[in-house]
Coordinates of N, CA and C and ligand atoms in Angstrom, one line a residue:
M85 N -98.6 116.8 -8.6 CA -97.8 118.0 -8.5 C -96.9 117.9 -7.2
A86 N -95.7 118.2 -7.2 CA -94.8 118.1 -6.1 C -95.3 119.0 -4.9
T87 N -95.2 118.5 -3.7 CA -95.6 119.4 -2.6 C -94.9 120.7 -2.6
S88 N -93.7 120.8 -3.1 CA -93.0 122.1 -3.2 C -93.7 123.1 -4.1
L89 N -94.6 122.6 -4.9 CA -95.4 123.5 -5.8 C -96.8 123.7 -5.3
Q90 N -97.2 122.9 -4.3 CA -98.6 123.0 -3.9 C -98.7 122.9 -2.4
N91 N -98.7 124.0 -1.7 CA -98.7 124.0 -0.2 C -99.8 123.1 0.4
L92 N -99.5 122.3 1.3 CA -100.5 121.3 1.8 C -101.6 121.9 2.6
S93 N -101.4 123.2 3.0 CA -102.4 123.8 3.9 C -103.2 125.0 3.2
I94 N -102.9 125.1 1.9 CA -103.6 126.1 1.1 C -104.6 125.4 0.2
Y95 N -105.9 125.8 0.5 CA -107.0 125.1 -0.3 C -108.2 126.1 -0.4
D96 N -109.1 125.7 -1.3 CA -110.3 126.5 -1.4 C -111.3 126.2 -0.3
E97 N -111.4 127.1 0.7 CA -112.2 126.8 1.9 C -113.7 126.7 1.5
Q98 N -114.1 127.4 0.5 CA -115.5 127.3 0.0 C -115.9 125.9 -0.5
S99 N -114.9 125.2 -0.9 CA -115.2 123.8 -1.5 C -115.3 122.8 -0.4
V100 N -115.1 123.1 0.9 CA -115.1 122.1 1.9 C -116.5 122.1 2.6
P101 N -117.2 121.0 2.6 CA -118.5 120.9 3.3 C -118.3 121.0 4.8
S102 N -119.5 121.3 5.4 CA -119.5 121.3 6.9 C -119.3 119.9 7.5
A103 N -118.4 119.8 8.5 CA -118.1 118.6 9.2 C -119.0 118.4 10.4
S104 N -120.0 119.3 10.6 CA -120.7 119.3 11.9 C -121.4 118.0 12.3
K105 N -121.8 117.3 11.3 CA -122.5 116.0 11.5 C -121.6 114.8 11.3
M106 N -120.3 115.0 11.1 CA -119.4 113.9 10.8 C -118.6 113.4 12.1
K107 N -118.2 112.2 12.0 CA -117.5 111.6 13.1 C -116.2 111.0 12.6
F108 N -115.1 111.3 13.2 CA -113.8 111.0 12.7 C -112.9 110.1 13.7
G109 N -112.2 109.2 13.2 CA -111.2 108.5 13.9 C -109.8 109.0 13.4
I110 N -108.9 109.2 14.4 CA -107.5 109.6 14.0 C -106.6 108.6 14.6
V111 N -105.8 107.9 13.9 CA -104.7 107.0 14.4 C -103.4 107.6 14.1
V112 N -102.6 107.8 15.1 CA -101.3 108.5 15.0 C -100.1 107.6 15.4
S113 N -99.1 107.6 14.6 CA -97.9 106.9 14.9 C -97.0 107.6 15.9
E114 N -96.4 106.9 16.9 CA -95.6 107.5 17.9 C -94.1 107.6 17.4
W115 N -93.7 107.0 16.4 CA -92.4 107.2 15.8 C -92.3 108.6 15.2
N116 N -91.1 109.2 15.5 CA -90.9 110.6 15.0 C -92.0 111.5 15.7
R117 N -92.2 111.4 17.0 CA -93.3 112.0 17.7 C -93.4 113.5 17.5
P118 N -92.4 114.3 17.5 CA -92.6 115.7 17.3 C -93.2 116.0 15.9
I119 N -92.9 115.2 14.9 CA -93.5 115.4 13.6 C -95.0 115.0 13.6
T120 N -95.2 113.8 14.2 CA -96.6 113.3 14.1 C -97.5 114.0 15.0
D121 N -97.0 114.6 16.1 CA -97.8 115.5 17.0 C -98.3 116.7 16.2
A122 N -97.4 117.2 15.4 CA -97.7 118.4 14.5 C -98.7 118.0 13.5
L123 N -98.6 116.9 12.9 CA -99.6 116.4 11.9 C -101.0 116.3 12.6
Y124 N -100.9 115.7 13.8 CA -102.2 115.5 14.6 C -102.9 116.9 14.9
Q125 N -102.1 117.8 15.4 CA -102.7 119.1 15.7 C -103.2 119.8 14.4
G126 N -102.5 119.6 13.3 CA -103.0 120.2 12.0 C -104.3 119.5 11.6
A127 N -104.4 118.2 11.7 CA -105.6 117.5 11.3 C -106.8 117.9 12.2
K128 N -106.6 117.8 13.5 CA -107.6 118.1 14.5 C -108.1 119.5 14.3
N129 N -107.2 120.5 14.3 CA -107.6 121.9 14.2 C -108.4 122.2 12.9
T130 N -108.0 121.5 11.8 CA -108.7 121.7 10.6 C -110.1 121.1 10.6
L131 N -110.2 119.9 11.2 CA -111.6 119.3 11.4 C -112.5 120.3 12.2
L132 N -111.9 120.8 13.3 CA -112.7 121.7 14.1 C -113.0 123.0 13.4
K133 N -112.1 123.5 12.6 CA -112.3 124.7 11.8 C -113.5 124.6 10.9
H134 N -113.7 123.4 10.4 CA -114.8 123.1 9.4 C -116.0 122.5 10.1
G135 N -116.1 122.7 11.4 CA -117.4 122.4 12.0 C -117.5 121.1 12.8
A136 N -116.4 120.3 12.8 CA -116.5 119.1 13.6 C -116.5 119.4 15.1
I137 N -117.1 118.6 15.9 CA -117.2 118.8 17.3 C -116.2 117.9 18.0
E138 N -115.6 118.4 19.1 CA -114.6 117.6 19.8 C -114.9 116.2 20.1
E139 N -116.1 116.0 20.6 CA -116.5 114.6 21.0 C -116.8 113.7 19.8
N140 N -116.7 114.2 18.6 CA -116.9 113.4 17.4 C -115.5 113.1 16.8
I141 N -114.4 113.3 17.6 CA -113.1 113.0 17.1 C -112.5 112.0 18.1
I142 N -112.3 110.8 17.6 CA -111.7 109.7 18.5 C -110.3 109.5 18.0
T143 N -109.3 109.6 19.0 CA -107.9 109.5 18.6 C -107.3 108.4 19.4
I144 N -106.5 107.6 18.6 CA -105.7 106.5 19.3 C -104.2 106.6 18.7
G145 N -103.3 106.1 19.5 CA -101.9 106.1 19.1 C -101.4 104.7 18.9
V146 N -100.5 104.5 18.0 CA -99.8 103.2 17.7 C -98.3 103.4 17.7
P147 N -97.6 102.3 17.9 CA -96.1 102.5 18.0 C -95.4 103.1 16.8
G148 N -95.7 102.5 15.6 CA -95.1 103.0 14.4 C -96.1 103.0 13.2
S149 N -95.6 103.6 12.1 CA -96.5 103.7 10.9 C -96.9 102.3 10.4
F150 N -96.1 101.3 10.6 CA -96.5 100.0 10.2 C -97.8 99.5 10.9
E151 N -98.0 100.0 12.1 CA -99.2 99.6 12.9 C -100.4 100.5 12.6
L152 N -100.2 101.5 11.8 CA -101.4 102.4 11.5 C -102.5 101.5 10.9
T153 N -102.2 100.6 10.1 CA -103.3 99.7 9.5 C -104.1 99.0 10.6
A154 N -103.4 98.4 11.5 CA -104.1 97.7 12.6 C -104.9 98.7 13.5
G155 N -104.4 99.8 13.8 CA -105.1 100.8 14.6 C -106.3 101.3 13.8
A156 N -106.2 101.6 12.5 CA -107.3 102.1 11.8 C -108.4 101.1 11.7
R157 N -108.0 99.8 11.5 CA -109.0 98.7 11.4 C -109.8 98.6 12.7
L158 N -109.1 98.8 13.8 CA -109.7 98.7 15.1 C -110.8 99.8 15.3
L159 N -110.4 101.0 14.8 CA -111.4 102.1 14.9 C -112.6 101.9 14.0
A160 N -112.4 101.3 12.9 CA -113.5 101.0 11.9 C -114.4 99.9 12.5
K161 N -113.8 98.9 13.2 CA -114.6 97.8 13.7 C -115.3 98.1 15.0
K162 N -114.6 98.9 15.8 CA -115.1 99.1 17.2 C -115.9 100.4 17.4
T163 N -115.8 101.3 16.4 CA -116.6 102.6 16.6 C -117.4 102.8 15.4
D164 N -118.2 104.0 15.5 CA -119.1 104.3 14.3 C -118.6 105.5 13.6
V165 N -117.2 105.7 13.5 CA -116.7 106.8 12.8 C -117.0 106.8 11.3
D166 N -117.1 107.9 10.7 CA -117.4 108.0 9.3 C -116.2 107.9 8.4
A167 N -115.0 108.2 9.0 CA -113.7 108.1 8.3 C -112.6 107.9 9.3
V168 N -111.5 107.4 8.8 CA -110.3 107.3 9.7 C -109.1 108.0 9.0
I169 N -108.5 108.9 9.8 CA -107.3 109.6 9.3 C -106.1 108.9 9.9
C170 N -105.2 108.5 9.0 CA -103.9 107.8 9.5 C -102.8 108.7 9.4
L171 N -102.1 109.0 10.5 CA -101.0 110.0 10.5 C -99.7 109.3 10.9
G172 N -98.7 109.5 10.1 CA -97.3 108.9 10.5 C -96.2 109.6 9.7
C173 N -95.0 109.3 10.1 CA -93.9 109.9 9.5 C -92.8 108.9 9.4
V174 N -92.4 108.5 8.2 CA -91.4 107.5 7.9 C -90.2 108.2 7.3
I175 N -89.0 108.1 7.9 CA -87.9 108.8 7.4 C -86.8 107.8 7.1
Q176 N -86.2 107.9 5.9 CA -85.2 107.0 5.4 C -84.1 106.9 6.4
G177 N -83.7 105.7 6.7 CA -82.5 105.4 7.5 C -81.4 104.9 6.7
D178 N -80.6 104.0 7.3 CA -79.4 103.5 6.6 C -79.7 102.2 5.9
T179 N -80.9 101.6 6.1 CA -81.1 100.3 5.5 C -82.4 100.3 4.7
P180 N -82.7 99.3 4.0 CA -84.0 99.2 3.2 C -85.2 99.1 4.0
H181 N -85.1 99.2 5.4 CA -86.3 99.0 6.2 C -87.4 100.1 5.8
F182 N -86.9 101.3 5.5 CA -87.8 102.4 5.1 C -88.8 101.9 4.0
D183 N -88.2 101.2 3.0 CA -89.1 100.7 1.9 C -90.2 99.8 2.3
Y184 N -89.8 98.9 3.3 CA -90.8 97.9 3.7 C -91.8 98.5 4.6
V185 N -91.5 99.4 5.4 CA -92.5 100.1 6.3 C -93.4 100.9 5.4
C186 N -92.9 101.6 4.4 CA -93.7 102.4 3.5 C -94.6 101.6 2.7
Q187 N -94.1 100.5 2.2 CA -94.9 99.5 1.4 C -96.0 98.9 2.2
G188 N -95.6 98.5 3.4 CA -96.6 97.9 4.3 C -97.7 98.8 4.7
V189 N -97.5 100.0 5.1 CA -98.5 100.9 5.5 C -99.4 101.3 4.3
T190 N -98.7 101.5 3.2 CA -99.5 101.9 2.0 C -100.4 100.8 1.5
Q191 N -99.9 99.6 1.5 CA -100.8 98.5 1.1 C -101.9 98.2 2.1
G192 N -101.5 98.3 3.4 CA -102.5 98.1 4.4 C -103.6 99.1 4.4
I193 N -103.3 100.3 4.3 CA -104.4 101.3 4.3 C -105.2 101.2 3.0
T194 N -104.6 100.9 1.9 CA -105.3 100.7 0.6 C -106.3 99.5 0.8
Q195 N -105.8 98.4 1.4 CA -106.7 97.3 1.6 C -107.9 97.6 2.5
L196 N -107.7 98.5 3.5 CA -108.8 98.9 4.4 C -109.9 99.6 3.6
N197 N -109.4 100.4 2.6 CA -110.3 101.2 1.8 C -111.2 100.2 0.9
V198 N -110.6 99.1 0.6 CA -111.3 98.1 -0.2 C -112.3 97.3 0.7
K199 N -111.8 97.0 1.9 CA -112.6 96.0 2.7 C -113.8 96.7 3.5
F200 N -113.6 98.0 3.8 CA -114.6 98.7 4.6 C -115.3 99.7 3.8
K201 N -116.5 100.2 4.3 CA -117.3 101.1 3.5 C -117.0 102.6 3.8
I202 N -116.1 102.8 4.8 CA -115.7 104.2 5.1 C -114.3 104.5 4.5
P203 N -114.0 105.8 4.3 CA -112.7 106.1 3.8 C -111.6 106.1 4.9
F204 N -110.4 105.6 4.5 CA -109.2 105.7 5.3 C -108.2 106.6 4.6
I205 N -107.8 107.6 5.3 CA -107.0 108.7 4.6 C -105.5 108.5 4.9
F206 N -104.7 108.5 3.9 CA -103.2 108.3 4.0 C -102.5 109.6 4.3
G207 N -102.4 109.9 5.6 CA -101.7 111.1 6.0 C -100.3 110.8 6.5
V208 N -99.5 110.0 5.7 CA -98.2 109.5 6.2 C -97.1 110.2 5.3
L209 N -96.2 110.9 6.0 CA -95.0 111.5 5.4 C -94.0 110.4 5.2
T210 N -93.4 110.3 4.0 CA -92.4 109.4 3.7 C -91.2 110.2 3.1
T211 N -90.3 110.5 3.9 CA -89.3 111.5 3.5 C -87.8 111.0 3.5
D212 N -87.0 111.7 2.8 CA -85.6 111.3 2.8 C -84.9 111.7 4.0
N213 N -85.4 112.7 4.7 CA -84.7 113.2 5.9 C -85.6 114.0 6.8
Q214 N -85.1 114.4 7.9 CA -85.9 115.1 9.0 C -86.4 116.5 8.4
E215 N -85.5 117.1 7.7 CA -85.9 118.5 7.2 C -87.1 118.4 6.3
Q216 N -87.1 117.5 5.4 CA -88.3 117.3 4.5 C -89.6 117.1 5.4
A217 N -89.4 116.3 6.4 CA -90.6 116.0 7.3 C -91.1 117.3 8.0
E218 N -90.1 118.0 8.5 CA -90.5 119.3 9.2 C -91.1 120.3 8.3
E219 N -90.7 120.3 7.1 CA -91.3 121.2 6.1 C -92.7 120.9 5.7
R220 N -93.1 119.6 6.0 CA -94.5 119.2 5.6 C -95.3 118.9 6.9
A221 N -94.8 119.3 8.0 CA -95.6 119.2 9.3 C -95.7 120.5 9.9
G222 N -96.1 121.5 9.1 CA -96.3 122.9 9.6 C -95.2 123.8 9.2
G223 N -94.3 123.4 8.3 CA -93.2 124.2 7.8 C -93.6 124.9 6.5
K224 N -92.6 125.2 5.7 CA -92.8 126.0 4.5 C -93.7 125.3 3.5
H225 N -93.9 124.0 3.6 CA -94.8 123.4 2.6 C -96.1 123.0 3.2
G226 N -96.4 123.6 4.4 CA -97.7 123.4 5.0 C -97.7 122.2 5.9
N227 N -98.9 121.6 6.2 CA -99.1 120.5 7.1 C -99.9 119.4 6.5
K228 N -99.3 118.3 6.4 CA -99.9 117.1 5.8 C -101.2 116.7 6.6
G229 N -101.2 117.0 7.9 CA -102.4 116.8 8.7 C -103.6 117.6 8.2
D230 N -103.3 118.8 7.8 CA -104.4 119.7 7.3 C -105.0 119.0 6.0
E231 N -104.1 118.6 5.1 CA -104.6 118.0 3.9 C -105.4 116.7 4.2
A232 N -104.9 115.9 5.1 CA -105.6 114.7 5.4 C -107.0 114.9 6.0
A233 N -107.1 116.0 6.8 CA -108.4 116.3 7.4 C -109.4 116.8 6.3
I234 N -108.9 117.7 5.4 CA -109.8 118.1 4.3 C -110.2 117.0 3.4
T235 N -109.3 116.1 3.2 CA -109.6 114.9 2.3 C -110.7 114.0 3.0
A236 N -110.6 113.9 4.3 CA -111.5 113.1 5.1 C -112.9 113.7 5.0
I237 N -113.0 115.0 5.2 CA -114.3 115.7 5.2 C -114.9 115.5 3.8
K238 N -114.2 115.8 2.8 CA -114.7 115.7 1.4 C -115.1 114.2 1.1
M239 N -114.4 113.2 1.5 CA -114.8 111.8 1.2 C -116.0 111.4 2.0
V240 N -116.2 111.9 3.2 CA -117.4 111.6 4.0 C -118.6 112.2 3.3
D241 N -118.4 113.5 2.9 CA -119.5 114.2 2.2 C -119.9 113.4 0.9
L242 N -118.9 113.0 0.2 CA -119.1 112.3 -1.1 C -119.9 111.0 -0.8
S243 N -119.5 110.2 0.2 CA -120.1 109.0 0.6 C -121.6 109.2 0.9
C244 N -121.8 110.3 1.7 CA -123.2 110.6 2.1 C -124.1 111.0 1.0
R245 N -123.5 111.8 0.0 CA -124.3 112.2 -1.1 C -124.6 111.0 -2.0
L246 N -123.7 110.1 -2.2 CA -124.0 108.9 -3.1 C -125.0 107.9 -2.4
K247 N -125.1 108.0 -1.1 CA -126.0 107.0 -0.4 C -127.5 107.5 -0.6
K248 N -127.7 108.8 -0.9 CA -129.0 109.3 -1.0 C -129.7 108.8 -2.3
Ligands
LIG517 N1 -88.3 103.8 11.1 C1 -89.6 104.2 11.3 C2 -90.6 103.3 11.8 N2 -90.2 102.1 12.1 C3 -91.1 101.2 13.0 C4 -92.2 100.5 12.2 O1 -93.2 101.5 11.8 C5 -92.8 99.5 13.1 O2 -93.4 100.1 14.2 C6 -91.8 98.4 13.5 O3 -91.3 97.8 12.3 C7 -92.5 97.3 14.3 O4 -93.6 96.7 13.6 N3 -91.8 103.7 11.9 C8 -92.2 105.0 11.6 O5 -93.4 105.4 11.7 N4 -91.3 105.9 11.1 C9 -90.0 105.5 10.9 O6 -89.2 106.4 10.5
LIG518 C1 -87.9 103.8 8.3 C2 -87.1 103.0 9.2 O1 -87.4 102.0 9.7 C3 -85.7 103.6 9.4 O2 -85.8 104.9 9.8 C4 -84.9 102.8 10.4 O3 -83.6 103.2 10.3 P1 -82.4 102.2 9.7 O4 -82.8 101.8 8.3 O5 -81.1 103.0 9.8 O6 -82.4 101.0 10.6

């Protein structure tokens, strides 16, 4: 369903488990900083809203969305987080570079989900223009960071339940 039909920040709060015992890594791209900062605030505030504690959220920055994979991999290898949330914003420019960045980060994060036992969440906006990005980073279509945080909580809970 298109985001324009399903606000990113509207969800059934009763369906979200407590995150009080969960540990999260967040890797944030510095490209399009005003957008990615908004995604980060949305993700962090949503984690805290559902019980996560501040010291259980480890945040690192990377230059661009293409580097999200490397940053997420570092968090998985060097820390004991239960999930990694990847936040970025790729906006179409004048050349095909957009396609390669989006393909690279998508394939990279997908591979991490295959190689590691923890979930890596794809919180990356890939938009035609700045306006679409702003609409999905706390604008009329909600905040992709909120969605990514909820996804992380649910995937960690699922992993824990299946390990029992
Ligand atoms: N144009 C955007 C980029 N480009 C930079 C790449 O992500 C990467 O850092 C560079 O190619 C060096 O490896 N990154 C974004 O996150 N968003 C863009 O719109
Ligand atoms: C996604 C990008 O790398 C893109 O914004 C860069 O812009 P351009 O294609 O005009 O070089």
